[in-house]
Amino acid sequence: MAAFCNSLNHCIRSVAMKLGFKFLAILMVCLLFSAIMFSINDLVDQRQELATQVNREMANQYVSEQQVLAPFALIPIVQTCDAPPQNLTMQTVCEKRTRWVSVAAQEATWNNDFQVDDTTLKRGIYHAMLFRNQLAYQAQYDLSSINVSAQEHIDWAQAQWVWLVSDQRGVNQAPTLDVNGQKHTMRLVLQTHPRIEGAYYAANMSTPTHSTVKIQLQAALSGTSQLDLLPLAATQIHMQSPWSHPKFVGSNLPESRQVQDQGFKAAWNSAFMNESNQAYLQQCLNSKDCKISLHSAEQIWQSAAIAVFQPVNAYTLTDRAIKYALLFVLMVFGTFGLFEVLKDLRVHPVQYGLVGAALAVFYLLLLSLSEHLGFTLAYVIAASACVLLIACYVASVLHSWLRASVLSALLLSLYGVLYFLLHTSEWTLILGSSLVFAALAAIMLLTRKLDWYALEQRHVSRKPFAPETDDT
């Protein structure tokens, strides 16, 4: 009898060690799965970086992001003679000097009709977001505010209405400028200006007959990535668009906005933004070494800006999906464990690993197919293929199509919930935590009457042995 008990204890310890080794093997499978998912996540980042690089190259070849400065009057004031020293009677030496001033609008309205096109710029499987903006700028100026001393005069022959655009390739046709009812076509000036860096649009100013001047600027321009509007003094900006995914950026957010599925409306009216730009403009004109430029490396201009992008693209959605990959594999492996415990089945760690590999392949299929077919169709194909593959394999492993159907239904439910989570960022946390709670509750309910200590005895009973006899 003592020999029998010793053999029984030895068998129980052996089975316990085997269960421990199996648990460690499954843990190693989970760690290997995590390493594979990290590699797939790196691949997603590489593909997204490649798409960004291609978009940047297309923008450089076609038209880049746009910065648009509100039109202003650039007026030269010529000083003809220096005043003689008080203690000298010699003749005044005449020396021609020129200083430049800008005249800010007393009040201005800047209306923008913003359109987004994601079908025009394409290269292979990649495409860039292109925007088109129809702008209408109305302003009133008071030219009597220009301070001119007795030794100075305004050179109206060199005075200009100036409009700056960072990338002139995006201006599809010459802008028109209406000055007190007289229409002018603004020309693109490529020659170097003493106070402006690069090319600009200009229209000549004639000697004003009235101190108050009203202008209306009509222009259409296109660009990629982002549109920055740089207002000058006393400017109200309005923008409307059928685009339903605006991203407001820049140094000043809209004072009011309405974003709906049919599009958005936004308005800016920041006194700080307007006055800051006008102050910098005049400060630059007062400095001998400064030229007005929209390409400065420093963040000088205050802007009202909108970025053009797809808020949810295939790469961001795939990246979000990968974050739930470990939860998926734990639920599937947990289902395998329940079948082993409740139905007295045996699943080898290698079989766990093969099912985990099938779950990992889903994300590769999703990434590759979404670049060509769109995310939704790619998701349906990848999920269906992986569920079908796992169902056919698990039916043999679990010795039942019914059990395989249960696991397939669980996978389909998980993929359905995941798709919903990917498209509802506001509910992601609460839905994810609810899913974990439901899975834990199901495991606890199914195993609430299970005698875990009896599992060792169950494994022992599978391996009958012949007890040693006592010769005494």
CSV table of C-alpha atoms in Angstrom, one decimal:
chain,number,residue,atom,x,y,z
A,1,MET,CA,0.0,0.0,0.0
A,2,ALA,CA,2.8,2.4,0.8
A,3,ALA,CA,4.4,1.7,-2.6
A,4,PHE,CA,1.0,2.5,-4.3
A,5,CYS,CA,0.8,5.9,-2.5
A,6,ASN,CA,4.3,6.7,-3.4
A,7,SER,CA,3.6,6.0,-7.1
A,8,LEU,CA,0.4,8.0,-6.9
A,9,ASN,CA,2.2,11.0,-5.4
A,10,HIS,CA,5.0,10.7,-8.0
A,11,CYS,CA,2.4,10.7,-10.8
A,12,ILE,CA,0.6,13.7,-9.4
A,13,ARG,CA,3.8,15.7,-9.1
A,14,SER,CA,4.7,14.6,-12.7
A,15,VAL,CA,1.3,15.8,-14.0
A,16,ALA,CA,1.6,19.1,-12.0
A,17,MET,CA,5.0,19.7,-13.6
A,18,LYS,CA,3.6,19.0,-17.0
A,19,LEU,CA,0.8,21.4,-16.4
A,20,GLY,CA,3.3,24.0,-15.3
A,21,PHE,CA,5.4,23.4,-18.3
A,22,LYS,CA,2.4,23.7,-20.6
A,23,PHE,CA,1.4,27.0,-18.9
A,24,LEU,CA,4.9,28.3,-19.4
A,25,ALA,CA,4.9,27.1,-23.0
A,26,ILE,CA,1.6,29.0,-23.7
A,27,LEU,CA,3.1,32.0,-22.0
A,28,MET,CA,6.0,31.8,-24.3
A,29,VAL,CA,3.6,31.6,-27.3
A,30,CYS,CA,1.9,34.8,-26.0
A,31,LEU,CA,5.3,36.6,-25.7
A,32,LEU,CA,6.2,35.4,-29.2
A,33,PHE,CA,2.9,36.7,-30.5
A,34,SER,CA,3.6,40.1,-28.8
A,35,ALA,CA,7.0,40.3,-30.5
A,36,ILE,CA,5.4,39.5,-33.9
A,37,MET,CA,2.8,42.2,-33.3
A,38,PHE,CA,5.6,44.7,-32.5
A,39,SER,CA,7.2,43.9,-35.8
A,40,ILE,CA,3.9,44.3,-37.7
A,41,ASN,CA,3.4,47.6,-35.9
A,42,ASP,CA,6.9,48.8,-37.1
A,43,LEU,CA,5.8,47.8,-40.6
A,44,VAL,CA,2.7,49.9,-40.3
A,45,ASP,CA,4.9,52.9,-39.2
A,46,GLN,CA,7.2,52.3,-42.2
A,47,ARG,CA,4.3,52.2,-44.7
A,48,GLN,CA,2.8,55.3,-43.2
A,49,GLU,CA,6.2,57.1,-43.3
A,50,LEU,CA,6.5,56.0,-47.0
A,51,ALA,CA,3.1,57.4,-47.7
A,52,THR,CA,3.9,60.7,-46.0
A,53,GLN,CA,7.2,60.9,-48.0
A,54,VAL,CA,5.4,60.3,-51.3
A,55,ASN,CA,2.8,62.9,-50.4
A,56,ARG,CA,5.5,65.4,-49.6
A,57,GLU,CA,7.2,64.7,-52.9
A,58,MET,CA,3.9,65.2,-54.8
A,59,ALA,CA,3.4,68.4,-52.9
A,60,ASN,CA,6.9,69.6,-53.8
A,61,GLN,CA,6.3,68.8,-57.5
A,62,TYR,CA,2.8,70.3,-57.7
A,63,VAL,CA,2.0,72.7,-54.9
A,64,SER,CA,2.9,72.8,-51.2
A,65,GLU,CA,1.1,74.1,-48.2
A,66,GLN,CA,0.0,77.7,-48.5
A,67,GLN,CA,0.5,80.8,-46.4
A,68,VAL,CA,-1.5,83.8,-47.5
A,69,LEU,CA,-0.9,87.4,-46.2
A,70,ALA,CA,-3.8,89.8,-46.4
A,71,PRO,CA,-3.2,92.5,-49.1
A,72,PHE,CA,-1.7,95.8,-48.0
A,73,ALA,CA,-0.5,99.1,-49.4
A,74,LEU,CA,3.3,99.4,-49.7
A,75,ILE,CA,4.2,103.1,-50.0
A,76,PRO,CA,7.7,104.6,-50.4
A,77,ILE,CA,8.3,108.0,-48.7
A,78,VAL,CA,11.3,109.8,-50.1
A,79,GLN,CA,13.4,112.2,-48.0
A,80,THR,CA,15.0,114.7,-50.4
A,81,CYS,CA,17.2,116.8,-48.1
A,82,ASP,CA,18.6,116.6,-44.7
A,83,ALA,CA,18.0,119.6,-42.4
A,84,PRO,CA,21.1,121.8,-42.0
A,85,PRO,CA,22.9,121.9,-38.6
A,86,GLN,CA,21.7,124.9,-36.5
A,87,ASN,CA,25.2,126.3,-36.0
A,88,LEU,CA,26.3,126.2,-39.7
A,89,THR,CA,25.2,128.4,-42.6
A,90,MET,CA,26.5,126.2,-45.3
A,91,GLN,CA,24.1,125.0,-48.0
A,92,THR,CA,22.1,122.0,-47.2
A,93,VAL,CA,23.5,118.8,-48.7
A,94,CYS,CA,20.7,117.0,-50.5
A,95,GLU,CA,20.6,113.3,-50.1
A,96,LYS,CA,17.8,111.0,-51.4
A,97,ARG,CA,16.6,108.5,-48.9
A,98,THR,CA,13.6,106.2,-49.0
A,99,ARG,CA,11.6,104.7,-46.2
A,100,TRP,CA,8.7,102.3,-46.7
A,101,VAL,CA,5.4,102.2,-44.8
A,102,SER,CA,2.4,99.9,-44.9
A,103,VAL,CA,-1.1,101.0,-44.5
A,104,ALA,CA,-3.3,98.7,-42.5
A,105,ALA,CA,-7.0,98.4,-43.2
A,106,GLN,CA,-9.4,100.2,-40.9
A,107,GLU,CA,-11.8,97.3,-41.2
A,108,ALA,CA,-11.6,94.2,-43.4
A,109,THR,CA,-13.6,91.0,-44.1
A,110,TRP,CA,-11.9,87.9,-45.4
A,111,ASN,CA,-14.3,85.2,-46.8
A,112,ASN,CA,-13.1,81.8,-47.8
A,113,ASP,CA,-14.9,79.1,-49.7
A,114,PHE,CA,-12.8,76.0,-48.9
A,115,GLN,CA,-13.0,72.8,-50.9
A,116,VAL,CA,-11.0,69.5,-50.5
A,117,ASP,CA,-10.2,67.0,-53.2
A,118,ASP,CA,-8.5,63.7,-52.5
A,119,THR,CA,-8.6,62.3,-56.1
A,120,THR,CA,-6.5,64.7,-58.1
A,121,LEU,CA,-2.9,64.0,-56.9
A,122,LYS,CA,-2.1,60.3,-57.1
A,123,ARG,CA,1.1,58.2,-57.4
A,124,GLY,CA,0.6,54.5,-57.4
A,125,ILE,CA,-1.5,53.5,-54.4
A,126,TYR,CA,-0.8,56.8,-52.7
A,127,HIS,CA,-2.7,60.1,-53.0
A,128,ALA,CA,-2.4,63.5,-51.5
A,129,MET,CA,-5.1,65.8,-50.1
A,130,LEU,CA,-5.5,68.9,-52.3
A,131,PHE,CA,-7.5,71.9,-51.3
A,132,ARG,CA,-8.9,74.7,-53.3
A,133,ASN,CA,-9.8,78.0,-51.7
A,134,GLN,CA,-11.8,80.8,-53.3
A,135,LEU,CA,-11.2,84.0,-51.3
A,136,ALA,CA,-12.9,87.4,-51.3
A,137,TYR,CA,-11.2,90.1,-49.3
A,138,GLN,CA,-12.9,93.5,-48.7
A,139,ALA,CA,-11.2,96.3,-46.9
A,140,GLN,CA,-11.2,100.1,-46.3
A,141,TYR,CA,-8.1,102.1,-45.9
A,142,ASP,CA,-7.4,105.6,-44.6
A,143,LEU,CA,-4.4,107.0,-46.5
A,144,SER,CA,-4.6,110.3,-44.5
A,145,SER,CA,-3.0,108.4,-41.6
A,146,ILE,CA,0.4,108.4,-43.4
A,147,ASN,CA,2.9,110.7,-41.6
A,148,VAL,CA,5.0,112.7,-44.0
A,149,SER,CA,7.4,115.4,-42.8
A,150,ALA,CA,8.2,118.7,-44.5
A,151,GLN,CA,11.4,117.2,-46.1
A,152,GLU,CA,9.5,114.2,-47.4
A,153,HIS,CA,7.1,113.3,-50.2
A,154,ILE,CA,5.2,110.2,-51.2
A,155,ASP,CA,6.4,108.6,-54.4
A,156,TRP,CA,3.0,107.4,-55.7
A,157,ALA,CA,4.7,106.1,-58.9
A,158,GLN,CA,6.4,103.4,-56.9
A,159,ALA,CA,3.5,102.7,-54.5
A,160,GLN,CA,1.8,99.3,-54.8
A,161,TRP,CA,-0.9,97.1,-53.6
A,162,VAL,CA,0.9,93.9,-52.5
A,163,TRP,CA,-0.4,90.4,-52.0
A,164,LEU,CA,1.9,87.6,-50.7
A,165,VAL,CA,1.4,83.9,-51.3
A,166,SER,CA,4.0,81.4,-50.2
A,167,ASP,CA,3.7,79.1,-53.3
A,168,GLN,CA,2.6,81.0,-56.4
A,169,ARG,CA,2.2,77.7,-58.3
A,170,GLY,CA,-1.2,77.3,-56.5
A,171,VAL,CA,-2.6,80.5,-57.9
A,172,ASN,CA,-4.6,79.2,-60.8
A,173,GLN,CA,-5.4,82.6,-62.4
A,174,ALA,CA,-4.3,86.1,-61.9
A,175,PRO,CA,-6.2,87.7,-59.0
A,176,THR,CA,-8.3,90.7,-59.6
A,177,LEU,CA,-8.3,93.8,-57.4
A,178,ASP,CA,-11.1,96.4,-57.4
A,179,VAL,CA,-9.9,99.8,-56.1
A,180,ASN,CA,-12.8,102.3,-55.6
A,181,GLY,CA,-14.7,100.7,-58.4
A,182,GLN,CA,-11.7,100.4,-60.8
A,183,LYS,CA,-10.7,96.8,-61.6
A,184,HIS,CA,-7.0,95.8,-61.9
A,185,THR,CA,-5.4,92.5,-62.6
A,186,MET,CA,-2.6,91.8,-60.2
A,187,ARG,CA,0.6,90.8,-61.8
A,188,LEU,CA,3.2,88.4,-60.5
A,189,VAL,CA,6.4,90.3,-59.9
A,190,LEU,CA,9.6,88.2,-60.1
A,191,GLN,CA,12.1,91.0,-59.8
A,192,THR,CA,13.7,91.7,-56.5
A,193,HIS,CA,12.0,94.3,-54.4
A,194,PRO,CA,14.1,96.2,-51.8
A,195,ARG,CA,11.7,95.2,-49.0
A,196,ILE,CA,10.1,91.9,-50.2
A,197,GLU,CA,11.8,88.6,-50.4
A,198,GLY,CA,10.8,86.4,-53.4
A,199,ALA,CA,8.0,86.8,-55.8
A,200,TYR,CA,4.7,88.6,-55.0
A,201,TYR,CA,1.6,89.9,-56.6
A,202,ALA,CA,1.2,93.6,-57.1
A,203,ALA,CA,-1.0,96.3,-58.6
A,204,ASN,CA,0.1,99.9,-59.0
A,205,MET,CA,-1.4,102.6,-56.9
A,206,SER,CA,-2.3,105.9,-58.5
A,207,THR,CA,-2.4,109.2,-56.7
A,208,PRO,CA,-5.5,109.0,-54.6
A,209,THR,CA,-8.3,111.5,-55.1
A,210,HIS,CA,-9.8,110.6,-51.7
A,211,SER,CA,-8.2,109.7,-48.5
A,212,THR,CA,-10.5,106.7,-48.0
A,213,VAL,CA,-9.9,103.8,-50.4
A,214,LYS,CA,-12.0,100.6,-50.6
A,215,ILE,CA,-10.6,97.5,-52.2
A,216,GLN,CA,-11.9,94.1,-53.1
A,217,LEU,CA,-9.6,91.2,-53.9
A,218,GLN,CA,-10.9,88.1,-55.7
A,219,ALA,CA,-8.5,85.1,-56.0
A,220,ALA,CA,-8.5,81.3,-56.2
A,221,LEU,CA,-5.6,79.2,-55.0
A,222,SER,CA,-4.9,75.6,-54.3
A,223,GLY,CA,-2.4,73.8,-52.0
A,224,THR,CA,-1.8,70.7,-50.0
A,225,SER,CA,-1.5,69.8,-46.3
A,226,GLN,CA,-2.3,73.2,-44.7
A,227,LEU,CA,-3.7,76.7,-45.4
A,228,ASP,CA,-2.5,79.6,-43.2
A,229,LEU,CA,-4.3,82.9,-43.3
A,230,LEU,CA,-2.3,85.8,-42.1
A,231,PRO,CA,-4.6,88.8,-41.4
A,232,LEU,CA,-3.5,92.4,-40.8
A,233,ALA,CA,-5.2,95.0,-38.6
A,234,ALA,CA,-8.9,94.9,-38.1
A,235,THR,CA,-9.7,91.8,-40.2
A,236,GLN,CA,-12.5,89.3,-39.6
A,237,ILE,CA,-12.1,85.9,-41.2
A,238,HIS,CA,-14.9,83.6,-42.3
A,239,MET,CA,-14.6,80.1,-43.8
A,240,GLN,CA,-17.1,77.6,-44.9
A,241,SER,CA,-16.6,74.2,-46.6
A,242,PRO,CA,-18.4,70.9,-47.3
A,243,TRP,CA,-15.4,69.1,-45.8
A,244,SER,CA,-16.6,67.5,-42.5
A,245,HIS,CA,-13.2,66.7,-40.9
A,246,PRO,CA,-11.4,70.1,-40.3
A,247,LYS,CA,-8.4,70.3,-38.1
A,248,PHE,CA,-7.9,73.9,-36.8
A,249,VAL,CA,-4.3,74.6,-36.2
A,250,GLY,CA,-2.1,77.8,-36.3
A,251,SER,CA,-1.5,80.2,-33.5
A,252,ASN,CA,-5.2,81.2,-33.1
A,253,LEU,CA,-8.2,78.9,-33.0
A,254,PRO,CA,-11.6,80.0,-34.4
A,255,GLU,CA,-13.7,82.3,-32.3
A,256,SER,CA,-16.7,80.2,-33.4
A,257,ARG,CA,-17.1,77.0,-35.3
A,258,GLN,CA,-19.8,74.6,-36.5
A,259,VAL,CA,-18.8,71.2,-37.6
A,260,GLN,CA,-21.4,68.8,-39.1
A,261,ASP,CA,-21.5,65.9,-41.5
A,262,GLN,CA,-22.5,68.4,-44.3
A,263,GLY,CA,-19.4,70.5,-43.6
A,264,PHE,CA,-18.1,73.2,-41.3
A,265,LYS,CA,-18.2,77.0,-40.7
A,266,ALA,CA,-15.6,78.9,-38.7
A,267,ALA,CA,-14.8,82.5,-37.9
A,268,TRP,CA,-11.7,84.2,-36.5
A,269,ASN,CA,-11.6,87.7,-35.0
A,270,SER,CA,-8.5,87.9,-32.9
A,271,ALA,CA,-7.3,91.5,-32.1
A,272,PHE,CA,-3.9,90.1,-31.0
A,273,MET,CA,-3.4,88.2,-34.2
A,274,ASN,CA,-4.3,91.1,-36.4
A,275,GLU,CA,-2.3,93.7,-34.5
A,276,SER,CA,0.7,91.4,-34.1
A,277,ASN,CA,1.0,90.8,-37.8
A,278,GLN,CA,0.7,94.5,-38.6
A,279,ALA,CA,3.2,95.5,-36.0
A,280,TYR,CA,5.7,93.0,-37.3
A,281,LEU,CA,5.1,94.2,-40.9
A,282,GLN,CA,5.9,97.8,-40.1
A,283,GLN,CA,8.8,96.8,-37.8
A,284,CYS,CA,10.4,94.9,-40.7
A,285,LEU,CA,9.9,97.9,-43.0
A,286,ASN,CA,11.6,100.1,-40.4
A,287,SER,CA,14.6,97.9,-40.3
A,288,LYS,CA,17.2,98.2,-43.0
A,289,ASP,CA,18.2,94.5,-42.9
A,290,CYS,CA,14.7,93.0,-42.9
A,291,LYS,CA,12.7,91.8,-45.8
A,292,ILE,CA,9.0,90.8,-45.7
A,293,SER,CA,8.9,87.0,-46.2
A,294,LEU,CA,6.6,84.1,-45.7
A,295,HIS,CA,9.4,81.5,-45.6
A,296,SER,CA,11.0,82.5,-42.3
A,297,ALA,CA,12.3,79.6,-40.2
A,298,GLU,CA,11.0,81.4,-37.1
A,299,GLN,CA,7.3,81.4,-36.1
A,300,ILE,CA,6.8,85.1,-36.7
A,301,TRP,CA,3.3,85.4,-38.2
A,302,GLN,CA,0.2,84.9,-36.3
A,303,SER,CA,-2.2,82.7,-38.4
A,304,ALA,CA,-5.6,81.3,-38.6
A,305,ALA,CA,-5.0,77.9,-40.2
A,306,ILE,CA,-6.7,74.7,-41.2
A,307,ALA,CA,-4.9,71.4,-41.9
A,308,VAL,CA,-6.1,69.0,-44.7
A,309,PHE,CA,-5.8,65.4,-43.8
A,310,GLN,CA,-7.8,62.2,-43.4
A,311,PRO,CA,-8.7,61.9,-39.7
A,312,VAL,CA,-8.9,58.2,-39.9
A,313,ASN,CA,-6.8,56.4,-42.6
A,314,ALA,CA,-5.9,52.8,-43.1
A,315,TYR,CA,-2.6,53.2,-41.3
A,316,THR,CA,-4.0,54.8,-38.1
A,317,LEU,CA,-6.9,52.3,-38.0
A,318,THR,CA,-4.5,49.4,-38.4
A,319,ASP,CA,-2.3,50.8,-35.7
A,320,ARG,CA,-5.3,51.1,-33.4
A,321,ALA,CA,-6.4,47.5,-34.2
A,322,ILE,CA,-2.9,46.2,-33.2
A,323,LYS,CA,-3.3,47.6,-29.8
A,324,TYR,CA,-6.1,45.1,-29.2
A,325,ALA,CA,-4.2,42.1,-30.6
A,326,LEU,CA,-3.0,40.8,-27.3
A,327,LEU,CA,-6.6,40.9,-25.9
A,328,PHE,CA,-7.7,38.9,-28.9
A,329,VAL,CA,-5.2,36.1,-28.4
A,330,LEU,CA,-5.8,35.9,-24.7
A,331,MET,CA,-9.5,35.5,-25.2
A,332,VAL,CA,-9.0,32.8,-27.9
A,333,PHE,CA,-6.4,31.0,-25.7
A,334,GLY,CA,-8.7,31.3,-22.8
A,335,THR,CA,-11.5,29.7,-24.8
A,336,PHE,CA,-9.1,26.8,-25.6
A,337,GLY,CA,-8.3,26.5,-21.9
A,338,LEU,CA,-12.0,26.3,-21.0
A,339,PHE,CA,-12.6,23.6,-23.5
A,340,GLU,CA,-9.6,21.7,-22.0
A,341,VAL,CA,-10.9,22.1,-18.5
A,342,LEU,CA,-14.7,21.7,-19.1
A,343,LYS,CA,-14.6,19.1,-21.9
A,344,ASP,CA,-11.5,17.2,-20.8
A,345,LEU,CA,-9.6,17.9,-24.1
A,346,ARG,CA,-6.0,18.3,-24.7
A,347,VAL,CA,-4.5,21.1,-26.9
A,348,HIS,CA,-0.8,21.1,-27.5
A,349,PRO,CA,1.1,24.4,-27.2
A,350,VAL,CA,2.1,24.1,-30.8
A,351,GLN,CA,-1.6,24.2,-31.7
A,352,TYR,CA,-1.9,27.3,-29.5
A,353,GLY,CA,0.9,28.8,-31.5
A,354,LEU,CA,-0.6,28.0,-34.9
A,355,VAL,CA,-3.9,29.7,-33.9
A,356,GLY,CA,-1.9,32.7,-32.6
A,357,ALA,CA,-0.1,32.9,-36.0
A,358,ALA,CA,-3.4,32.9,-37.8
A,359,LEU,CA,-4.5,35.8,-35.6
A,360,ALA,CA,-1.3,37.7,-36.4
A,361,VAL,CA,-1.8,37.2,-40.1
A,362,PHE,CA,-5.0,39.1,-39.9
A,363,TYR,CA,-3.2,42.3,-39.3
A,364,LEU,CA,-0.8,41.7,-42.2
A,365,LEU,CA,-3.8,41.0,-44.5
A,366,LEU,CA,-5.5,44.1,-43.2
A,367,LEU,CA,-2.5,46.4,-43.8
A,368,SER,CA,-1.8,45.1,-47.3
A,369,LEU,CA,-5.4,44.9,-48.6
A,370,SER,CA,-6.4,48.3,-47.1
A,371,GLU,CA,-3.8,50.1,-49.3
A,372,HIS,CA,-5.6,48.9,-52.4
A,373,LEU,CA,-9.2,48.2,-51.4
A,374,GLY,CA,-10.0,50.6,-48.6
A,375,PHE,CA,-10.1,49.8,-45.0
A,376,THR,CA,-13.7,48.5,-44.6
A,377,LEU,CA,-13.5,46.0,-47.5
A,378,ALA,CA,-10.0,44.9,-46.4
A,379,TYR,CA,-11.2,44.4,-42.8
A,380,VAL,CA,-14.1,42.2,-43.9
A,381,ILE,CA,-11.9,40.1,-46.2
A,382,ALA,CA,-9.1,39.7,-43.7
A,383,ALA,CA,-11.4,38.9,-40.8
A,384,SER,CA,-13.5,36.4,-42.8
A,385,ALA,CA,-10.4,34.6,-44.1
A,386,CYS,CA,-8.8,34.3,-40.7
A,387,VAL,CA,-12.0,33.1,-39.0
A,388,LEU,CA,-12.6,30.5,-41.7
A,389,LEU,CA,-9.0,29.3,-41.4
A,390,ILE,CA,-9.1,29.0,-37.6
A,391,ALA,CA,-12.6,27.3,-37.7
A,392,CYS,CA,-11.4,24.6,-40.1
A,393,TYR,CA,-8.3,24.0,-38.0
A,394,VAL,CA,-10.0,24.1,-34.6
A,395,ALA,CA,-12.7,21.7,-35.6
A,396,SER,CA,-10.0,19.0,-35.8
A,397,VAL,CA,-8.2,20.2,-32.7
A,398,LEU,CA,-11.4,20.3,-30.5
A,399,HIS,CA,-12.9,17.2,-32.2
A,400,SER,CA,-16.2,19.0,-32.9
A,401,TRP,CA,-17.5,21.4,-35.5
A,402,LEU,CA,-19.9,22.7,-32.8
A,403,ARG,CA,-17.0,23.8,-30.6
A,404,ALA,CA,-15.3,25.3,-33.6
A,405,SER,CA,-18.5,27.2,-34.4
A,406,VAL,CA,-18.5,28.5,-30.8
A,407,LEU,CA,-15.0,29.8,-31.2
A,408,SER,CA,-15.8,31.2,-34.7
A,409,ALA,CA,-18.8,33.1,-33.3
A,410,LEU,CA,-16.6,34.5,-30.5
A,411,LEU,CA,-14.0,35.7,-33.1
A,412,LEU,CA,-16.7,37.2,-35.4
A,413,SER,CA,-18.1,39.0,-32.4
A,414,LEU,CA,-14.7,40.3,-31.4
A,415,TYR,CA,-13.9,41.5,-34.9
A,416,GLY,CA,-17.3,43.3,-35.0
A,417,VAL,CA,-16.7,45.0,-31.7
A,418,LEU,CA,-13.2,45.9,-32.7
A,419,TYR,CA,-14.4,47.5,-36.0
A,420,PHE,CA,-16.9,49.6,-33.9
A,421,LEU,CA,-14.2,50.6,-31.5
A,422,LEU,CA,-11.9,51.8,-34.3
A,423,HIS,CA,-14.5,54.2,-35.6
A,424,THR,CA,-15.8,55.5,-32.3
A,425,SER,CA,-12.8,57.0,-30.5
A,426,GLU,CA,-15.1,58.6,-27.8
A,427,TRP,CA,-16.4,55.2,-26.6
A,428,THR,CA,-13.1,53.2,-27.0
A,429,LEU,CA,-12.2,53.1,-23.3
A,430,ILE,CA,-15.6,52.3,-21.9
A,431,LEU,CA,-16.3,49.6,-24.6
A,432,GLY,CA,-12.9,48.1,-24.2
A,433,SER,CA,-13.2,47.8,-20.5
A,434,SER,CA,-16.7,46.4,-20.8
A,435,LEU,CA,-15.5,43.8,-23.1
A,436,VAL,CA,-12.7,42.7,-20.7
A,437,PHE,CA,-15.3,42.6,-17.9
A,438,ALA,CA,-17.7,40.5,-19.9
A,439,ALA,CA,-14.9,38.0,-20.8
A,440,LEU,CA,-13.8,37.8,-17.2
A,441,ALA,CA,-17.4,37.3,-16.0
A,442,ALA,CA,-18.0,34.5,-18.5
A,443,ILE,CA,-14.9,32.7,-17.4
A,444,MET,CA,-15.9,33.0,-13.7
A,445,LEU,CA,-19.4,31.8,-14.4
A,446,LEU,CA,-18.4,28.8,-16.4
A,447,THR,CA,-15.8,27.7,-13.9
A,448,ARG,CA,-17.6,28.6,-10.7
A,449,LYS,CA,-18.3,25.0,-9.8
A,450,LEU,CA,-15.1,23.6,-11.1
A,451,ASP,CA,-12.8,21.8,-8.6
A,452,TRP,CA,-9.4,22.9,-9.8
A,453,TYR,CA,-7.6,20.4,-7.4
A,454,ALA,CA,-9.5,17.6,-9.1
A,455,LEU,CA,-7.8,18.4,-12.4
A,456,GLU,CA,-4.6,16.7,-11.3
A,457,GLN,CA,-6.5,13.5,-10.4
A,458,ARG,CA,-8.2,13.7,-13.8
A,459,HIS,CA,-4.9,13.7,-15.6
A,460,VAL,CA,-3.6,10.9,-13.4
A,461,SER,CA,-6.6,8.7,-14.3
A,462,ARG,CA,-5.7,9.0,-18.0
A,463,LYS,CA,-2.4,7.1,-17.3
A,464,PRO,CA,-3.1,3.8,-15.5
A,465,PHE,CA,-0.2,2.1,-13.9
A,466,ALA,CA,0.4,-1.2,-12.3
A,467,PRO,CA,1.1,-0.8,-8.5
A,468,GLU,CA,3.9,-2.7,-7.0
A,469,THR,CA,3.0,-5.7,-4.8
A,470,ASP,CA,4.2,-6.2,-1.2
A,471,ASP,CA,6.0,-9.5,-0.9
A,472,THR,CA,5.4,-9.6,2.8
